[in-house]
Coordinates of C-alpha atoms and ligand atoms in Angstrom, one line a residue:
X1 CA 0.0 0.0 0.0
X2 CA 1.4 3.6 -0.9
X3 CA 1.8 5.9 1.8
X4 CA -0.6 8.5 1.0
X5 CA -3.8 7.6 2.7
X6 CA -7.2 9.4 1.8
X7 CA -10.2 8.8 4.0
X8 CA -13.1 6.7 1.8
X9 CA -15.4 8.7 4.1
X10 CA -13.8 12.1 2.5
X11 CA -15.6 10.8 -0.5
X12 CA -18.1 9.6 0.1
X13 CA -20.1 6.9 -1.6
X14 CA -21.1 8.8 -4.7
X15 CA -17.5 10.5 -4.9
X16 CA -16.2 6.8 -4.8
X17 CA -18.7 6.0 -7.8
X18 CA -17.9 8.8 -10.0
X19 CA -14.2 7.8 -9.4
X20 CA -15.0 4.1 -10.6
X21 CA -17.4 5.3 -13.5
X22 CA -14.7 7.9 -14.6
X23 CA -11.7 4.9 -14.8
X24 CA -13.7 3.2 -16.2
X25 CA -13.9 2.4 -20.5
X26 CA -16.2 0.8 -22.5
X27 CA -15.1 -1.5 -25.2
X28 CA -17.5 -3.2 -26.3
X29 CA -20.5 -2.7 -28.6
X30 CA -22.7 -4.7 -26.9
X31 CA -22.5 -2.3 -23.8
X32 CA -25.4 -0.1 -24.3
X33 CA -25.7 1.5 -20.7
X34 CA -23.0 1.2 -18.2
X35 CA -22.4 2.8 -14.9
X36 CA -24.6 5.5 -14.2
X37 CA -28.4 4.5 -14.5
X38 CA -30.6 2.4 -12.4
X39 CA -29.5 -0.7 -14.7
X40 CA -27.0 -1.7 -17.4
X41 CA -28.0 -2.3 -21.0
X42 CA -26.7 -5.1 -22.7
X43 CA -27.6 -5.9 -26.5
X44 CA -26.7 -9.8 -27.4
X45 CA -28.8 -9.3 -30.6
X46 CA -30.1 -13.2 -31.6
X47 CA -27.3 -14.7 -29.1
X48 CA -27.6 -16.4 -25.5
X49 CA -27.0 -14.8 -22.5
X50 CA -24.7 -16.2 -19.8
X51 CA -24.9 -15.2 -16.8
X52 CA -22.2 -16.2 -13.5
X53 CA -22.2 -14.5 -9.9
X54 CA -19.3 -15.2 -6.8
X55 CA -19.4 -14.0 -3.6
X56 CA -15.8 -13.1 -1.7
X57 CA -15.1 -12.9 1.9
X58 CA -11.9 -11.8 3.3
X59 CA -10.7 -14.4 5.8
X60 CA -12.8 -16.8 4.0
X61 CA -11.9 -17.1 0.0
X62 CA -9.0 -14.5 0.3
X63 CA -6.5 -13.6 2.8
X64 CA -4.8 -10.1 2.3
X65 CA -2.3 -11.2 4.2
X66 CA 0.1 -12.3 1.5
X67 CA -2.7 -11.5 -1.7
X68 CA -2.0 -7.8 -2.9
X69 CA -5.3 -5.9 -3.4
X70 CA -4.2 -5.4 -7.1
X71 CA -3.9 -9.2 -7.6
X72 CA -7.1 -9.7 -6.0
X73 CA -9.1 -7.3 -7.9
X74 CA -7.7 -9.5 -11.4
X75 CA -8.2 -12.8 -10.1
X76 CA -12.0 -11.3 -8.8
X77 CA -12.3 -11.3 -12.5
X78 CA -10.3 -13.9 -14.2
X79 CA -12.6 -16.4 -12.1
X80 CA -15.8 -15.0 -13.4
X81 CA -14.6 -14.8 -16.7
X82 CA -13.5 -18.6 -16.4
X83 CA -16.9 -19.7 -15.5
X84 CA -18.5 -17.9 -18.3
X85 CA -15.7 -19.7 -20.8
X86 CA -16.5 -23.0 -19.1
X87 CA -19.8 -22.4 -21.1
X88 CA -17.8 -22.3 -23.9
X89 CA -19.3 -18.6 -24.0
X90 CA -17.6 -15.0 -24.4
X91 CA -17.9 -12.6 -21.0
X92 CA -18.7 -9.3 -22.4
X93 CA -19.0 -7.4 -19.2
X94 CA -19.1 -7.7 -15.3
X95 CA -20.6 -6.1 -12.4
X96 CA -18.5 -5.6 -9.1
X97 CA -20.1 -5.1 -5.4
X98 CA -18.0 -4.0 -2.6
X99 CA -18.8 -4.0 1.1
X100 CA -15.3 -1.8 2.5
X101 CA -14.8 -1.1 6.1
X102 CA -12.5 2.3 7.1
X103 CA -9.9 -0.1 7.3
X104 CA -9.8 0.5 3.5
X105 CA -8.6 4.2 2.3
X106 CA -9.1 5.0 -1.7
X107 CA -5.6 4.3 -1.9
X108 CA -6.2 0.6 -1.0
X109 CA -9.9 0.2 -4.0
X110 CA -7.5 2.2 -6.1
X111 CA -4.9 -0.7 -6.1
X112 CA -8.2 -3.1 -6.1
X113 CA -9.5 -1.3 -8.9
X114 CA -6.9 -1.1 -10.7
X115 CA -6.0 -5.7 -10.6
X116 CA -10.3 -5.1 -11.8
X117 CA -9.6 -2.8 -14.6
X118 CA -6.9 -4.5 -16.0
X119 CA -8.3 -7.6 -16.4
X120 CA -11.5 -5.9 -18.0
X121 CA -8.4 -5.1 -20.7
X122 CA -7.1 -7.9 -20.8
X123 CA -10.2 -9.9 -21.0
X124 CA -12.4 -7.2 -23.2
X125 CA -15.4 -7.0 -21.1
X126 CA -16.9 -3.9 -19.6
X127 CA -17.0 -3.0 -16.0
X128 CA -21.2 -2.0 -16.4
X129 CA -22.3 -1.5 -12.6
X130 CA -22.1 -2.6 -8.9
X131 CA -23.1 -1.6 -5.5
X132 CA -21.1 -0.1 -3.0
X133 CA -21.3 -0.3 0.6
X134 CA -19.8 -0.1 4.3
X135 CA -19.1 -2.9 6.2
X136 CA -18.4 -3.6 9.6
X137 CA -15.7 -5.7 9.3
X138 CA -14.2 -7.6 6.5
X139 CA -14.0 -6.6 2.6
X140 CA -17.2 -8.6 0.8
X141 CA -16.5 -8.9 -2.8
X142 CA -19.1 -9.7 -5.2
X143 CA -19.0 -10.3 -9.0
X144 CA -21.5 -11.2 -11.7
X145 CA -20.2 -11.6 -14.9
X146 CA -22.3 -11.6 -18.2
X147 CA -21.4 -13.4 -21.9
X148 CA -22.7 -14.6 -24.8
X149 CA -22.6 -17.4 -26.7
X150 CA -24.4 -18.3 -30.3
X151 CA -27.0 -21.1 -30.1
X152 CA -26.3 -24.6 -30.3
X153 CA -22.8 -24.1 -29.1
X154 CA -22.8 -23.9 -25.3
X155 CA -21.2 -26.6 -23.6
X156 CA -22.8 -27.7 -20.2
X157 CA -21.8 -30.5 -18.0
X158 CA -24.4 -32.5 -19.1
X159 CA -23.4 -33.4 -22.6
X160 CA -20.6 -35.9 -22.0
X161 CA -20.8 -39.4 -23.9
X162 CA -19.8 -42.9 -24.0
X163 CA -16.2 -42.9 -25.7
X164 CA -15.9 -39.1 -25.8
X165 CA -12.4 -38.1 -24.7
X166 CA -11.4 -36.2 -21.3
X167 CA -9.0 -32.7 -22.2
X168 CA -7.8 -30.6 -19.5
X169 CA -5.8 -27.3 -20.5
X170 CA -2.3 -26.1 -19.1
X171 CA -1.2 -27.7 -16.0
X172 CA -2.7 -28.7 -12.5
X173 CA -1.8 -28.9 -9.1
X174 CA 0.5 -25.3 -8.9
X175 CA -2.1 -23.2 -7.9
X176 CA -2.7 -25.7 -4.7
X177 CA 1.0 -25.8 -3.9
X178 CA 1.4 -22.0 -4.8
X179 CA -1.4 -21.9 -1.5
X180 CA 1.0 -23.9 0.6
X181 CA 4.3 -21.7 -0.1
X182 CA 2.6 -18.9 1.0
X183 CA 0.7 -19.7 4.1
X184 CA 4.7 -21.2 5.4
X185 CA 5.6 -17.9 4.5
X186 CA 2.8 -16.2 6.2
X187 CA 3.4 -17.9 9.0
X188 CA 7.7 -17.5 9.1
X189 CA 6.6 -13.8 8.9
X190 CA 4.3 -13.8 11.6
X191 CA 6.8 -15.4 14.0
X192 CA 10.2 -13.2 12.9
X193 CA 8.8 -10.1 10.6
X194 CA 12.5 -9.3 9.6
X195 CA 12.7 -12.6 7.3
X196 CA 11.8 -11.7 3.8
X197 CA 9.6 -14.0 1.6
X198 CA 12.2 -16.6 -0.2
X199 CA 9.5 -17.0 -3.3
X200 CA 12.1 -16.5 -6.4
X201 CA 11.8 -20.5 -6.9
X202 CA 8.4 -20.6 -6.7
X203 CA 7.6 -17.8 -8.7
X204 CA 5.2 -20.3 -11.2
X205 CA 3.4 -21.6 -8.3
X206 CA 2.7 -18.6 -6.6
X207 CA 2.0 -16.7 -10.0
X208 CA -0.8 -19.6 -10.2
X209 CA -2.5 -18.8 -6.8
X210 CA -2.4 -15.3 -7.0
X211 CA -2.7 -14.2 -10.6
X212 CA -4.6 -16.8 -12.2
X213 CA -6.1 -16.8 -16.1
X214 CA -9.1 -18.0 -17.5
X215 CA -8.6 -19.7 -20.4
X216 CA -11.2 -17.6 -22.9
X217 CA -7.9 -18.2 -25.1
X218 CA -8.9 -21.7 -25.5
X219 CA -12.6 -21.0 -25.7
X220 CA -11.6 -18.3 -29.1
X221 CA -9.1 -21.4 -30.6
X222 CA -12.0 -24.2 -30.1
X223 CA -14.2 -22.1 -32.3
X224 CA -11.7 -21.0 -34.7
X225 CA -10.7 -24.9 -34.9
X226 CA -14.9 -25.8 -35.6
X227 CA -14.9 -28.2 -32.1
X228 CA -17.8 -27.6 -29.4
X229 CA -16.8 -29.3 -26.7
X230 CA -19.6 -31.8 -25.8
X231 CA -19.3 -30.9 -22.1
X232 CA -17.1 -28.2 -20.6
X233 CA -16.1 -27.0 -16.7
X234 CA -13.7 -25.1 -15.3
X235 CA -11.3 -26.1 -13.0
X236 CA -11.8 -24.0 -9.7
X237 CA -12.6 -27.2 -6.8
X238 CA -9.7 -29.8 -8.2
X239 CA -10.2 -31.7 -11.5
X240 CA -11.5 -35.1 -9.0
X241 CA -14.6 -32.8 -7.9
X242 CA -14.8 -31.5 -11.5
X243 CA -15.0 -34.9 -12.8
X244 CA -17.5 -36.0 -10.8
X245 CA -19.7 -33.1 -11.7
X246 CA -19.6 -34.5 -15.5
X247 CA -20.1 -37.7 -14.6
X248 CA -23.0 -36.8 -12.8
X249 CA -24.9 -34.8 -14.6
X250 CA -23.9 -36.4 -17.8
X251 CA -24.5 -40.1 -16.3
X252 CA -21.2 -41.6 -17.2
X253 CA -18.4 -42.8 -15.6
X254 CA -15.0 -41.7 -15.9
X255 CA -11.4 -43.4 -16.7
X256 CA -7.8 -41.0 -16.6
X257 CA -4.5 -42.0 -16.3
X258 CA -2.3 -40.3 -14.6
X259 CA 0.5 -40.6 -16.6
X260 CA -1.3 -38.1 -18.9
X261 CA -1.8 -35.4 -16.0
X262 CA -0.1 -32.6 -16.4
X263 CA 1.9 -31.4 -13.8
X264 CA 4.5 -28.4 -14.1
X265 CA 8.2 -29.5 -12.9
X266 CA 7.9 -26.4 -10.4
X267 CA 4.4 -28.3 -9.0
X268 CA 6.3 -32.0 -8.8
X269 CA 9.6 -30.3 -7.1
X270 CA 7.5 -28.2 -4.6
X271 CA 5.3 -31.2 -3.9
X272 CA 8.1 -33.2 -3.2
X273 CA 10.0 -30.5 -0.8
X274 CA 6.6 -30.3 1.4
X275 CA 6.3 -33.8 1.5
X276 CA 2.6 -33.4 -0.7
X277 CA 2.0 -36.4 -3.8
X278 CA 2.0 -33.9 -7.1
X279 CA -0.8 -36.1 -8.5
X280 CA -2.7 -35.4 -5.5
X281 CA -2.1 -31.7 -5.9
X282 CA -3.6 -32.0 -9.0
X283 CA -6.4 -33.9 -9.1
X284 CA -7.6 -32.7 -5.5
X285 CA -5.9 -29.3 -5.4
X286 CA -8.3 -26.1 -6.5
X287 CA -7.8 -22.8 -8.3
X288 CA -5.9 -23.9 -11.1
X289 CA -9.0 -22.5 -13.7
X290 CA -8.1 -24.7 -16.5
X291 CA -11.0 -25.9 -18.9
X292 CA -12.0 -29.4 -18.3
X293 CA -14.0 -30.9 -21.0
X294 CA -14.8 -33.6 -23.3
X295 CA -14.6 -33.7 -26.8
X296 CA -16.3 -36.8 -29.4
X297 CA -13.9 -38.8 -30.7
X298 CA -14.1 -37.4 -34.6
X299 CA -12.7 -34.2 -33.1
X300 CA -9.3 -35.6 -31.9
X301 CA -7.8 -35.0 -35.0
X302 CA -8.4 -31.3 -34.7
X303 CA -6.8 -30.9 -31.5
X304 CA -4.5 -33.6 -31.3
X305 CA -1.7 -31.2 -32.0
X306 CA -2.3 -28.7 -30.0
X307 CA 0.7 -28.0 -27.5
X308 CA -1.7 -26.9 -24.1
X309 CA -4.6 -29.4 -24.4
X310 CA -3.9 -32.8 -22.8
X311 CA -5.7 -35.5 -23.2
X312 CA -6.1 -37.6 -19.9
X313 CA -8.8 -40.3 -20.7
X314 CA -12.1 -41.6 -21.7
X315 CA -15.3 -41.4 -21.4
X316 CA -16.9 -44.7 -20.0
X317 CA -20.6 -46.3 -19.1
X318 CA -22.6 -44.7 -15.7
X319 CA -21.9 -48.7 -14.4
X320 CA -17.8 -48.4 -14.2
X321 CA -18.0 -45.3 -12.0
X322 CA -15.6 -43.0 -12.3
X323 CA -11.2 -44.4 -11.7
X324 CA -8.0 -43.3 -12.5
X325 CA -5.4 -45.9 -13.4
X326 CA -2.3 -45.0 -11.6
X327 CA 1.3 -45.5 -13.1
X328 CA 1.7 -49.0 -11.5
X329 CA -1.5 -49.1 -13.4
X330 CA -4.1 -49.7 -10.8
X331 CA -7.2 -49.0 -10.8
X332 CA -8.7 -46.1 -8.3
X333 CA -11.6 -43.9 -6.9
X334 CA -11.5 -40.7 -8.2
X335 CA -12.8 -38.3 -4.9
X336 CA -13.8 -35.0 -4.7
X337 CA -11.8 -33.3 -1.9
X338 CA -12.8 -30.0 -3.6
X339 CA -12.3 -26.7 -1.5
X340 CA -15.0 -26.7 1.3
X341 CA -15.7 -23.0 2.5
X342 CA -18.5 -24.3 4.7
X343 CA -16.6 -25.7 7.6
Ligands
LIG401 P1 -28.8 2.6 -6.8 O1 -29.2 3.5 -5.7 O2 -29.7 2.5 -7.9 O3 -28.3 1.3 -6.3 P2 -26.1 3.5 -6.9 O4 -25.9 4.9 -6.4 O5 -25.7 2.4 -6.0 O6 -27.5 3.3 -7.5 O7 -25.2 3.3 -8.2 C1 -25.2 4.3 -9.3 C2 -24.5 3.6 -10.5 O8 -23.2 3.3 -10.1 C3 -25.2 2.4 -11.0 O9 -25.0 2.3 -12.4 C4 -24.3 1.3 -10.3 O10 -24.3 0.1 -11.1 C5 -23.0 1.9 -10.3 N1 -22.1 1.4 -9.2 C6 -22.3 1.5 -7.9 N2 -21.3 1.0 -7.2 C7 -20.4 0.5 -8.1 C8 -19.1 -0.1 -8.1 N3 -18.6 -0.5 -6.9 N4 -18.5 -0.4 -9.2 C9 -19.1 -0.1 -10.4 N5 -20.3 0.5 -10.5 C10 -20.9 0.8 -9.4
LIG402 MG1 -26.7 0.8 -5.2

């Protein structure tokens, strides 16, 4: 935090409003009414309308301990804008609530507002609106995000089928691990605040947990390639709870190998060092935000060569449940040991 500190309560809440609404640009033509009105306009013409809310709660989903305000104002975004592309939809713009406590001073939802703004840029979607209150205690973060996608081409998690193949983007398990580097260091600083993070050798890791990307990449290349995915989720609970959301609401069962996981040398090397299986990390880790989907068989050809889409197993029958075949090839449960906020 800079050293300048200006009371939010010297603004007020409109002051703070006209300070988001005047940092804030519109790119997009769909935007017909952003902030200012009683509601935003948005004009998808003949397309569907996605639609994806989150709710954040210092202490609970973030700790601003170790996760700087700017980070968590992009990753606010990013995992919006990754459930939206787990539709296999575009975001087009977002809405962002904030309950702020005096704690906070417009220095501090400057440096928020600025992590929110530039993944608006980065992502092309138009801040359109929010509500803006005190709180008593914590920062509450809210975000709804809002996409498009043409008919016929959303891809739910109902749509898997018998002998479709499993694809996960990008790597898992460093986002998890990223978690567990800084909470050691949280707690080194909190017994001796003279040491100084150590986090140059984790720098992947860490990146992953504090300034993840949803993949609306992907989503752009599967179109330009001609392949709807026949189901589609995002990784944000661990790909095992993921999974089992497929198989669930798709009725199938589920066979990876783990051989085909992929797992970053940074994720395996940390893992090892804190004494936590890499595989684990990445099939029961969270917050990695890679797209998990499943693609028919006549589409393999397609993707086959593409250098960040993995292909980690098959689609099987409701009756052989959902296993992974290990590298001493046995067969196992696949679990859901997702993130549990509720404890
Ligand atoms: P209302 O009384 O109708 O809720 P507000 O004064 O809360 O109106 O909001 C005025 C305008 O500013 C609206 O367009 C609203 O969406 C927008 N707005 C309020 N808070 C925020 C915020 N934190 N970020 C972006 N837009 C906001
Ligand atoms: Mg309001």
């Amino acid at each position: 935090m800079t050293e300048k500190r200006t009371e939010l309560s010297d603004l007020g809440e409109f002051g703070l409003i006209d300070r988001i609404a005047t940092n804030t640009k519109l790119e997009n033509e769909s935007t017909v009414v952003g902030i200012g009105d009683d509601a935003a306009v948005i004009n998808h013409s003949d397309k569907q309308t996605l639609v994806s809310t989150d709710l954040l709660l210092e202490g609970i989903h973030f700790d601003l301990s170790y996760m700087p305000l700017a980070h968590l104002g992009y990753k606010l975004v990013a995992v919006n804008v990754s459930d939206i592309a787990a539709m296999n939809g575009i975001a087009s713009q977002i809405t962002v609530s904030i309950g702020i406590s005096n704690r906070f001073s417009l220095e501090a939802v400057d440096e928020l507002y600025k992590g929110i703004h530039a993944a608006c840029e980065n992502y092309k979607i138009d801040l359109v609106g929010g509500d803006t209150s005190s709180s008593s205690s914590g920062l509450v973060l809210s975000v709804t995000a809002v996409g498009y996608c043409e008919k016929g081409k959303v891809a739910s998690r109902s749509g898997a089928k018998k002998d479709d193949i499993i694809c996960v983007t990008g790597d898992l398990g460093g986002a998890y691990l990223g978690l567990q580097v800084l909470e050691r260091e949280k707690q080194v600083f909190l017994t001796n605040p003279e040491m100084q993070p150590q986090l140059d050798k984790y720098d992947y890791i860490v990146q992953r947990q504090l300034k993840p990307e949803a993949r609306m990449d992907i989503v752009h290349e599967l179109r330009e390639m001609g392949v709807i995915p026949s189901s589609m989720i995002d990784v944000s609970d661990g790909l095992g709870s993921e999974l089992l959301h497929i198989a669930k609401s798709s009725k199938i069962g589920i066979q990876i190998y783990e051989d085909k996981l992929p797992i970053d040398k940074q994720t395996y090397d940390t893992g090892y060092e804190l004494g936590i299986d890499a595989t684990t990390a990445a099939t029961n880790g969270g917050e990695d935000y890679e797209l998990l989907f499943t693609i028919s068989q006549d589409d393999y050809e397609k993707l086959k060569n593409h250098s960040d889409i993995h292909f980690i197993g098959y689609v099987k029958e409701s009756k052989d449940g959902c296993k992974m075949v290990t590298k001493q090839e046995n067969l196992v449960d696949i679990t859901a040991q997702g993130w549990n906020h509720i404890n």
